[in-house]
Coordinates of C-alpha atoms and ligand atoms in Angstrom, one line a residue:
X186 CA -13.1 10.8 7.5
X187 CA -16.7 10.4 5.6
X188 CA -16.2 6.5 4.9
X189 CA -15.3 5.6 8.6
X190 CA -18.6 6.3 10.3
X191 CA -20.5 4.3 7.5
X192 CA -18.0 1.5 7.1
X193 CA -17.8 1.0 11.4
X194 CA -21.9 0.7 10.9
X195 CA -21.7 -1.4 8.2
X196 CA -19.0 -3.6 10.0
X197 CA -21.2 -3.4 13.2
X198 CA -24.4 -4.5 11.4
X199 CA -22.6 -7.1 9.4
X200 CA -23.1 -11.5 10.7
X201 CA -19.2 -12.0 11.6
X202 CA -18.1 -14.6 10.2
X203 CA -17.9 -18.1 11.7
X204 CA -14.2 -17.6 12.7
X205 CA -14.8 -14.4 14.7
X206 CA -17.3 -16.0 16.2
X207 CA -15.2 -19.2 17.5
X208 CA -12.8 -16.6 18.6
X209 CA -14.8 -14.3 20.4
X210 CA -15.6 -17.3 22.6
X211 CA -12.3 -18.4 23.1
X212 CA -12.1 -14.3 24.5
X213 CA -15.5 -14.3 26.3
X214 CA -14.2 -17.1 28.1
X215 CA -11.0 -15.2 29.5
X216 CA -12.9 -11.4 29.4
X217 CA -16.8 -12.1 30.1
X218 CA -17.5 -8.7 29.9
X219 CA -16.6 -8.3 26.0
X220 CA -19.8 -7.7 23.5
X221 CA -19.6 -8.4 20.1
X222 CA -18.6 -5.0 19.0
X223 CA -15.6 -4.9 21.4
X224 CA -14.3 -8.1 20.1
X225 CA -14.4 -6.7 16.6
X226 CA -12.7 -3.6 18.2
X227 CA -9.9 -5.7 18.9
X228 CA -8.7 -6.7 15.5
X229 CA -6.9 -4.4 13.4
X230 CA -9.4 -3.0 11.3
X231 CA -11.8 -3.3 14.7
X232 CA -9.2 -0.2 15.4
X233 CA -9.0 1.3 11.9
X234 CA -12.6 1.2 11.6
X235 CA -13.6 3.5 14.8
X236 CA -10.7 5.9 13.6
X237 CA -11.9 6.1 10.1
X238 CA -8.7 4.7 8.3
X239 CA -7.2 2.3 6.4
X240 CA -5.5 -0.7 7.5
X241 CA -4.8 -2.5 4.3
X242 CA -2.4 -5.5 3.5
X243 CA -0.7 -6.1 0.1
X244 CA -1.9 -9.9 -1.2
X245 CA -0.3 -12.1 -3.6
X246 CA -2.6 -14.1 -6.1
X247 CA -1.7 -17.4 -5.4
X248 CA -1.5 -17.2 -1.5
X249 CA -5.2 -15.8 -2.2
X250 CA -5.8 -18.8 -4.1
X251 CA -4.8 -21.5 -2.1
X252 CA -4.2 -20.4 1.6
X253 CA -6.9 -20.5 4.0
X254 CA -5.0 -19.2 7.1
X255 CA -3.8 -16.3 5.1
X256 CA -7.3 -15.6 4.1
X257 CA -8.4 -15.6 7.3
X258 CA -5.9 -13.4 8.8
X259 CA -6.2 -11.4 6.0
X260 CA -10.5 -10.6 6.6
X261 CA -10.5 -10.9 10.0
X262 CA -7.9 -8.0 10.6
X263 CA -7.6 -5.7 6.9
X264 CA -9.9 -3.5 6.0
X265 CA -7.9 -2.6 2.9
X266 CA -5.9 -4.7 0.0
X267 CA -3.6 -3.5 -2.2
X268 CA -2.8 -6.0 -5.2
X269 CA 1.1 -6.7 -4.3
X270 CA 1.6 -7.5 -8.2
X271 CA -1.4 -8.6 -10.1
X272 CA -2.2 -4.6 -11.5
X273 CA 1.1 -4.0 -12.4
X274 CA 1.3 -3.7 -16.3
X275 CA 3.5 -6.6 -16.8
X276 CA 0.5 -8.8 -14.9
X277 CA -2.1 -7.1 -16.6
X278 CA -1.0 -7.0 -20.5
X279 CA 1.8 -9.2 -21.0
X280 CA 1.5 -8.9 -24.9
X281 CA 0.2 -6.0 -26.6
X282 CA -3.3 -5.8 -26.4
X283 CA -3.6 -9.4 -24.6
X284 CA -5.0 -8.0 -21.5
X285 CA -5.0 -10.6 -18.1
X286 CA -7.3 -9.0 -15.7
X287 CA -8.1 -12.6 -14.0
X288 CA -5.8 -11.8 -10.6
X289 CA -6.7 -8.5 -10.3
X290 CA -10.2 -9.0 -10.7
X291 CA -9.7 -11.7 -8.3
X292 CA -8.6 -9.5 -5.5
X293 CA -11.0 -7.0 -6.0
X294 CA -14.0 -9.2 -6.2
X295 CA -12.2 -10.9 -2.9
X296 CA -12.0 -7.0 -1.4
X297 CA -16.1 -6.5 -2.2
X298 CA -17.0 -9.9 -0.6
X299 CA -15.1 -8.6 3.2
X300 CA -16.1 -5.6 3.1
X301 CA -12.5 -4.1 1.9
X302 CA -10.9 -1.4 0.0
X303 CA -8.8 -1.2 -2.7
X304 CA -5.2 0.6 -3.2
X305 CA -4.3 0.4 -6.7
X306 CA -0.7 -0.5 -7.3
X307 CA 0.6 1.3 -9.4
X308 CA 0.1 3.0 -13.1
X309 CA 3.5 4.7 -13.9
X310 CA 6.5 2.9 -12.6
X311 CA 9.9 2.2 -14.0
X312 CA 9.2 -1.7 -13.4
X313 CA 7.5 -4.5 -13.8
X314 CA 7.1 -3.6 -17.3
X315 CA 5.9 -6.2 -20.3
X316 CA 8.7 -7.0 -22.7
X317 CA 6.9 -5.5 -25.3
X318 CA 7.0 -2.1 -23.9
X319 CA 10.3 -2.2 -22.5
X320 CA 12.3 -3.3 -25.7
X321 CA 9.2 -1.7 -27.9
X322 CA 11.6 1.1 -29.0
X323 CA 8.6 3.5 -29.1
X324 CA 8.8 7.0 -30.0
X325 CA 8.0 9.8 -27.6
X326 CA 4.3 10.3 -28.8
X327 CA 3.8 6.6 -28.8
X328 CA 4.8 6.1 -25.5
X329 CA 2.4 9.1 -24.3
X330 CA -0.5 7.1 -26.0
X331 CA 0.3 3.9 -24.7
X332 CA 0.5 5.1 -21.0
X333 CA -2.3 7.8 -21.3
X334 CA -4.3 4.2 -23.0
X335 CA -3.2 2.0 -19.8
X336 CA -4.1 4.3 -17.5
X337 CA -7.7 4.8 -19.1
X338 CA -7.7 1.0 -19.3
X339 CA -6.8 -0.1 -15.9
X340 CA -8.1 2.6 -13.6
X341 CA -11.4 2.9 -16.1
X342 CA -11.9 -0.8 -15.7
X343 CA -11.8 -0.6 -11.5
X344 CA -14.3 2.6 -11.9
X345 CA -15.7 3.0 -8.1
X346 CA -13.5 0.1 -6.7
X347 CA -10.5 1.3 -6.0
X348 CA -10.5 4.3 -3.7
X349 CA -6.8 5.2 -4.0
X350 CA -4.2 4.5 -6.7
X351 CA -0.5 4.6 -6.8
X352 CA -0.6 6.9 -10.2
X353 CA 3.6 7.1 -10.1
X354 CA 6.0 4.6 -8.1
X355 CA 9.5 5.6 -7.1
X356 CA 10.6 8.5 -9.4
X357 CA 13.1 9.8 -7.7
X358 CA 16.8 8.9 -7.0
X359 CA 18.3 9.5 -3.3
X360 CA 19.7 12.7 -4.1
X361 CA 16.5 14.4 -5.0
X362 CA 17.5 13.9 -8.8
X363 CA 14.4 12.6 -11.3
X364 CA 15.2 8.9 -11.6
X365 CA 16.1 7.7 -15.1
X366 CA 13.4 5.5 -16.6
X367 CA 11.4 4.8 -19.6
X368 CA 8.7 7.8 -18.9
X369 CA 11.2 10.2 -17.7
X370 CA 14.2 9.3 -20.0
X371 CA 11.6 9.6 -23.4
X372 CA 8.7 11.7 -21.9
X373 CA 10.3 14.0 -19.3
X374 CA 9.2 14.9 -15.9
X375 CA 5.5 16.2 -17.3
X376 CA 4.7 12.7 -17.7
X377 CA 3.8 12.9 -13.9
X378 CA 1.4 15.7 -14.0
X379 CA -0.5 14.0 -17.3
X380 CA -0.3 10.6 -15.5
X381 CA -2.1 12.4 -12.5
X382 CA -4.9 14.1 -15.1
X383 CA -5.7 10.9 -17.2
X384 CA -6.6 8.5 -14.2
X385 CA -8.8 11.7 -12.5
X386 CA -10.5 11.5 -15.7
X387 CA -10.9 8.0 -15.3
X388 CA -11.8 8.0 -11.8
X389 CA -13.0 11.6 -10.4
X390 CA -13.4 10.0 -7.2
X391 CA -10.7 7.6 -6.6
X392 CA -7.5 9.5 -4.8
X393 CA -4.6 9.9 -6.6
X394 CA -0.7 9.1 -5.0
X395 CA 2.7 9.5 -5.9
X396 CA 4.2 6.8 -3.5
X397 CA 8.1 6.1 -3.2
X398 CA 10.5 4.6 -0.5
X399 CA 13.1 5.8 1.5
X400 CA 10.9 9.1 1.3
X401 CA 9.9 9.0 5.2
X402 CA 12.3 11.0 7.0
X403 CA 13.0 14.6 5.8
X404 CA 15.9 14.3 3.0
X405 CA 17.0 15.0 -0.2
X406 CA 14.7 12.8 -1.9
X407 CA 11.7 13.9 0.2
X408 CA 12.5 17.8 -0.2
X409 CA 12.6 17.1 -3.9
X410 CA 8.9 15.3 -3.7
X411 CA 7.8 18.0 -1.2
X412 CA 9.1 21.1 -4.4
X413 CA 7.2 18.3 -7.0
X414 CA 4.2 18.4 -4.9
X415 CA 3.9 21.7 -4.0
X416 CA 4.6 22.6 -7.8
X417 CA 1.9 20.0 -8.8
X418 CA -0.7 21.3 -6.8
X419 CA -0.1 24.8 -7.8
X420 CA -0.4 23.6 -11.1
X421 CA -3.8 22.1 -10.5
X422 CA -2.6 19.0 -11.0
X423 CA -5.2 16.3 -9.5
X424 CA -2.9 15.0 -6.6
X425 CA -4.3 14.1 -3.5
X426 CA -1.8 11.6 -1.7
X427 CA 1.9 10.7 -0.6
X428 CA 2.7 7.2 -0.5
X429 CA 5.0 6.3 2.7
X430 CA 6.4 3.0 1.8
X431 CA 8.1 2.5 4.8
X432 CA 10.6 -0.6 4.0
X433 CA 12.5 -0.3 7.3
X434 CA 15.4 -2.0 9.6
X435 CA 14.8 -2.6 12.4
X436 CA 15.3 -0.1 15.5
X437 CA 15.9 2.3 12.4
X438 CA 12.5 3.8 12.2
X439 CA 13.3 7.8 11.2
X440 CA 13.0 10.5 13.7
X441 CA 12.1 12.8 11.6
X442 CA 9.0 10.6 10.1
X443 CA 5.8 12.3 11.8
X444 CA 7.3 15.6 10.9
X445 CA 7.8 15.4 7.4
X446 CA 4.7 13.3 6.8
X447 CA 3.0 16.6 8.7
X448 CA 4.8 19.0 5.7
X449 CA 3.3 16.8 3.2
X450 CA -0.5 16.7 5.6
X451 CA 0.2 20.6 5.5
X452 CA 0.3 21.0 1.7
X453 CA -3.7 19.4 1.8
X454 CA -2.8 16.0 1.0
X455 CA -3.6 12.8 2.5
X456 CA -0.5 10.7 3.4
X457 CA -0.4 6.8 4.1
X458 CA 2.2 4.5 4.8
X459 CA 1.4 2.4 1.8
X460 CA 4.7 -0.5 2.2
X461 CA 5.2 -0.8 5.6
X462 CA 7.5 -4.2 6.8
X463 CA 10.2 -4.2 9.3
X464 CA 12.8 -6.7 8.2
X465 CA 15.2 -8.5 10.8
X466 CA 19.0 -10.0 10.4
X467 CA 17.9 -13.8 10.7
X468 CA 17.5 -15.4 13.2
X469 CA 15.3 -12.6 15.0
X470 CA 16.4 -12.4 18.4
X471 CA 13.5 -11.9 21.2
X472 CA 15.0 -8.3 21.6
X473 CA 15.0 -7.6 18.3
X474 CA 10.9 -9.1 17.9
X475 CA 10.4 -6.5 20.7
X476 CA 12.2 -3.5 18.9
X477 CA 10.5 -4.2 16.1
X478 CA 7.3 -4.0 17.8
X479 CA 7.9 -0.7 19.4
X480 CA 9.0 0.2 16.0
X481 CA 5.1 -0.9 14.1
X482 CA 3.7 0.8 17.3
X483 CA 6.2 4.2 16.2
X484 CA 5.9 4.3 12.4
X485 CA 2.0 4.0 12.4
X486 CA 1.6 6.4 15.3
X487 CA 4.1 8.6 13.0
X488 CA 1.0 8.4 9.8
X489 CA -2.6 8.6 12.4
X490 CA -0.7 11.9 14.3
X491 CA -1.0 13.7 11.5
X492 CA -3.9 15.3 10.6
X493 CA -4.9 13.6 6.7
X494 CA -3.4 10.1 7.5
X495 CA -5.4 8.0 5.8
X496 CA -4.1 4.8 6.9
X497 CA -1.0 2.2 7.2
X498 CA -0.7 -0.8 4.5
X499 CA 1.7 -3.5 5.7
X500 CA 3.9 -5.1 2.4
X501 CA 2.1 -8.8 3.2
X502 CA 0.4 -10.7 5.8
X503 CA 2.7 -12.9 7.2
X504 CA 6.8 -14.2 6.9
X505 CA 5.3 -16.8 4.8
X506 CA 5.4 -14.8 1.3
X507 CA 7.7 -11.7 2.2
X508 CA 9.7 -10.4 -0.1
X509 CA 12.6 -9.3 1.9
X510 CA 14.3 -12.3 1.9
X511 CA 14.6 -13.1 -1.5
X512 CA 15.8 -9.5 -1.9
X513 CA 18.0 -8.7 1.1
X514 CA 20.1 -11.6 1.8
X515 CA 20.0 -12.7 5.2
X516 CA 16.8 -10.7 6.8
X517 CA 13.3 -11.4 7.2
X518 CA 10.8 -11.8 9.9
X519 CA 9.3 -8.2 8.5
X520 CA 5.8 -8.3 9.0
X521 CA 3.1 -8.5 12.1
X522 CA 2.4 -12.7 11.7
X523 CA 5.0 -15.3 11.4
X524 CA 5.3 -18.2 9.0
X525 CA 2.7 -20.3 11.1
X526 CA 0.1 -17.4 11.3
X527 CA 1.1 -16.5 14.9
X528 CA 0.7 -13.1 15.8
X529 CA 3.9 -11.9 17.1
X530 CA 5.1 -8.6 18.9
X531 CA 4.9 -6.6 15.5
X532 CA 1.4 -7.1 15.7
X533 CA 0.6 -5.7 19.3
X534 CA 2.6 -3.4 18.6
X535 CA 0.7 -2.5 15.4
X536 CA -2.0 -3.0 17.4
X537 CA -1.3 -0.5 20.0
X538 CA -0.4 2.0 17.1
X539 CA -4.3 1.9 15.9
X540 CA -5.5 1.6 19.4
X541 CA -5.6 5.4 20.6
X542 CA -6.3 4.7 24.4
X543 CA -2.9 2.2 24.4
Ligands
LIG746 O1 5.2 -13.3 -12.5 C1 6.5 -14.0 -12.7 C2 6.3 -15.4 -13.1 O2 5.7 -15.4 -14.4 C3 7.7 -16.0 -13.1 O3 7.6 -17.4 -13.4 C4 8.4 -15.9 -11.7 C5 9.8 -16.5 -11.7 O4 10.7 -15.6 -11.0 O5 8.5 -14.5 -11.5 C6 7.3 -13.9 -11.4 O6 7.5 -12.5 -11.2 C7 7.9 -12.2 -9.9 C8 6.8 -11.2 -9.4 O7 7.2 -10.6 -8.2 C9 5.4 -11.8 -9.3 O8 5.5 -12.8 -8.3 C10 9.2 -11.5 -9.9 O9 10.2 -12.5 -10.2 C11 9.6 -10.9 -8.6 O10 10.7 -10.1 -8.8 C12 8.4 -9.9 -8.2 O11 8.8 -9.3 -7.0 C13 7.9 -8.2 -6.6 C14 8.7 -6.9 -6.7 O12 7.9 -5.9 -6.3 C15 9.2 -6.6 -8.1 O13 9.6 -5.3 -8.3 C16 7.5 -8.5 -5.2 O14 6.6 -9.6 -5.2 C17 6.7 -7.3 -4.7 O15 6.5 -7.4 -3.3 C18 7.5 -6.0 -4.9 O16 6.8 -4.9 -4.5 C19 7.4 -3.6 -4.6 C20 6.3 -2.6 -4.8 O17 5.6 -2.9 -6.0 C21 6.9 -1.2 -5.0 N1 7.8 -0.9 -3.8 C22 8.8 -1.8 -3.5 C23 8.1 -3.2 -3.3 C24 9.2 -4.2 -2.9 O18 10.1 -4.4 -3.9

């Protein structure tokens, strides 16, 4: 892929930074022979880097803010960020016309200084709307305006900084059905295709996604994304991506992933695994920390077999600030670095996934 060459010279080139560097001789000490380079091979984005992909991590603001161990997990092994709330339209203009860019601009500015990418999360989504445009009571054409505005807005504002964007989250109920929100309910399904148009206007070069959940294994709700997709790009419709989220149980990682992700590579588009956590029933058992690390090592080995996977993004850094528990009752432990920033199985195993001679 054309940015992987540059960015592994770039990263080669770059001074790394003091923590590497205290690291590396911690290694050196146990593996004399390792240079520099190989040490940097050895992180996660070491690995994305010399395969020419993504390996992002969504970030919360205030971890950002005022957590140094997440930061430094988060530069030493991501080579891609994806704003887990702070561009969602409710963070960005809570009243209308009061625009709050200060976390988002935060994160990118973060992204520029170590040498990351951006995802941008997300334009068009049934959630995380401001009050003012949920209860606004707008009419049909005032709703078209206001999301063909935001869109020029946001993505106009992040011109060249963000190489992907989530254009439209999650429109699709399990049965392949068009899930009822305020776009589709007031501006029916061909608010999609005119989301897709307005933010390629905005950004020509940044690569546009429809990303959902429960999408990864071939179903309903994927064959009725597959018929949108096909249908969009028959339409000349500037779509470019699938989004993957990948919220999975663990040991339930679909066997029929890498093949529908290949249907979707097939059609021309990239595909990424935009979400990916692995949550546990608490307390993790040491078989289950195992599973799920055979399961990080299967779900990203699903995306970087198929021909335009451009990359895995992991829903958070560590335990500390994962959603999962505060949404499903009873699980965690979902993602590669526990609550101390420990490394645990998930992340050899995610590891091993980027690694292609493991
Ligand atoms: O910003 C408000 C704050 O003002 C308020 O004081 C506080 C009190 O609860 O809530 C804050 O909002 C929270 C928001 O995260 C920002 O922190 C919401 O309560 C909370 O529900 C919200 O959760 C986010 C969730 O999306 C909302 O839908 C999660 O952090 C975020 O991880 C999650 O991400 C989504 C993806 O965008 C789409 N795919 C599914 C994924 C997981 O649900």
């Amino acid at each position: 892929m054309p940015h992987t060459t540059a960015a592994h010279r770039r990263r080669a080139s770059r001074p790394l930074p003091l923590v590497a560097v205290g690291a590396l001789v911690a290694a050196a000490v146990a593996l004399p022979q390792l240079t520099p380079d190989a040490f940097a091979a050895t992180t996660l984005r070491g690995y994305a880097d010399g395969r020419g992909v993504r390996i992002g991590a969504a970030v919360g603001d205030s971890p950002l803010r005022s957590d140094s161990a997440y930061t430094t997990a988060l530069d030493r092994e991501f080579n891609s960020v994806t704003a887990e709330n702070a561009m969602k339209w409710d963070a960005v203009e809570p009243s209308r016309g009061g625009f709050d860019w200060a976390a988002a601009d935060r994160l990118v500015a973060h992204a520029s200084a170590h040498g990351q990418g951006v995802r941008g999360h997300t334009l068009a989504w049934y959630a995380q709307l401001p009050s003012w445009l949920k209860n606004g009571n707008f009419s049909a054409s005032e709703l078209n305006t206001i999301l063909k505005s935001h869109i020029d807005t946001e993505v106009g504002r992040y011109k060249g900084k963000v190489y992907a964007w989530d254009v439209v989250n999650e429109t699709f109920n399990e049965d392949g059905s068009m899930r009822g929100s305020l776009w589709q309910d007031k501006l029916g399904t061909g608010y999609i295709a005119n989301a897709l148009r307005w933010a390629h206007a905005a950004d020509p070069a940044a690569k546009l996604y429809i990303n959902d959940y429960n999408i990864e294994a071939d179903n309903a709700k994927s064959d009725a994304l597959y018929a949108l997709a096909k249908q969009l790009l028959a339409d000349g419709v500037p779509l470019h991506g699938i989004g993957f989220q990948s919220h999975f149980v663990v040991g339930q990682v679909p066997s029929t992933m890498k093949a529908n992700l290949k249907r979707f590579s097939d059609l021309g588009l990239e595909v990424s695994v935009t979400e990916l956590d692995i949550r546990i029933p608490l307390p993790a058992s040491s078989d289950e920390l195992a599973q799920q690390s055979a399961d990080y090592k299967t779900a990203s080995e699903n995306c970087l077999g198929v021909a335009r996977c451009a990359g895995i993004t992991v829903w958070g850094v560590s335990d500390k600030y994962s959603w999962i528990p505060g949404t499903f009752s009873g699980y965690g432990a979902a993602l590669p670095y526990n609550e101390s920033y420990a490394a645990k199985p998930a992340y050899t195993g995610l590891s091993n996934g980027l690694d292609p001679t493991a």
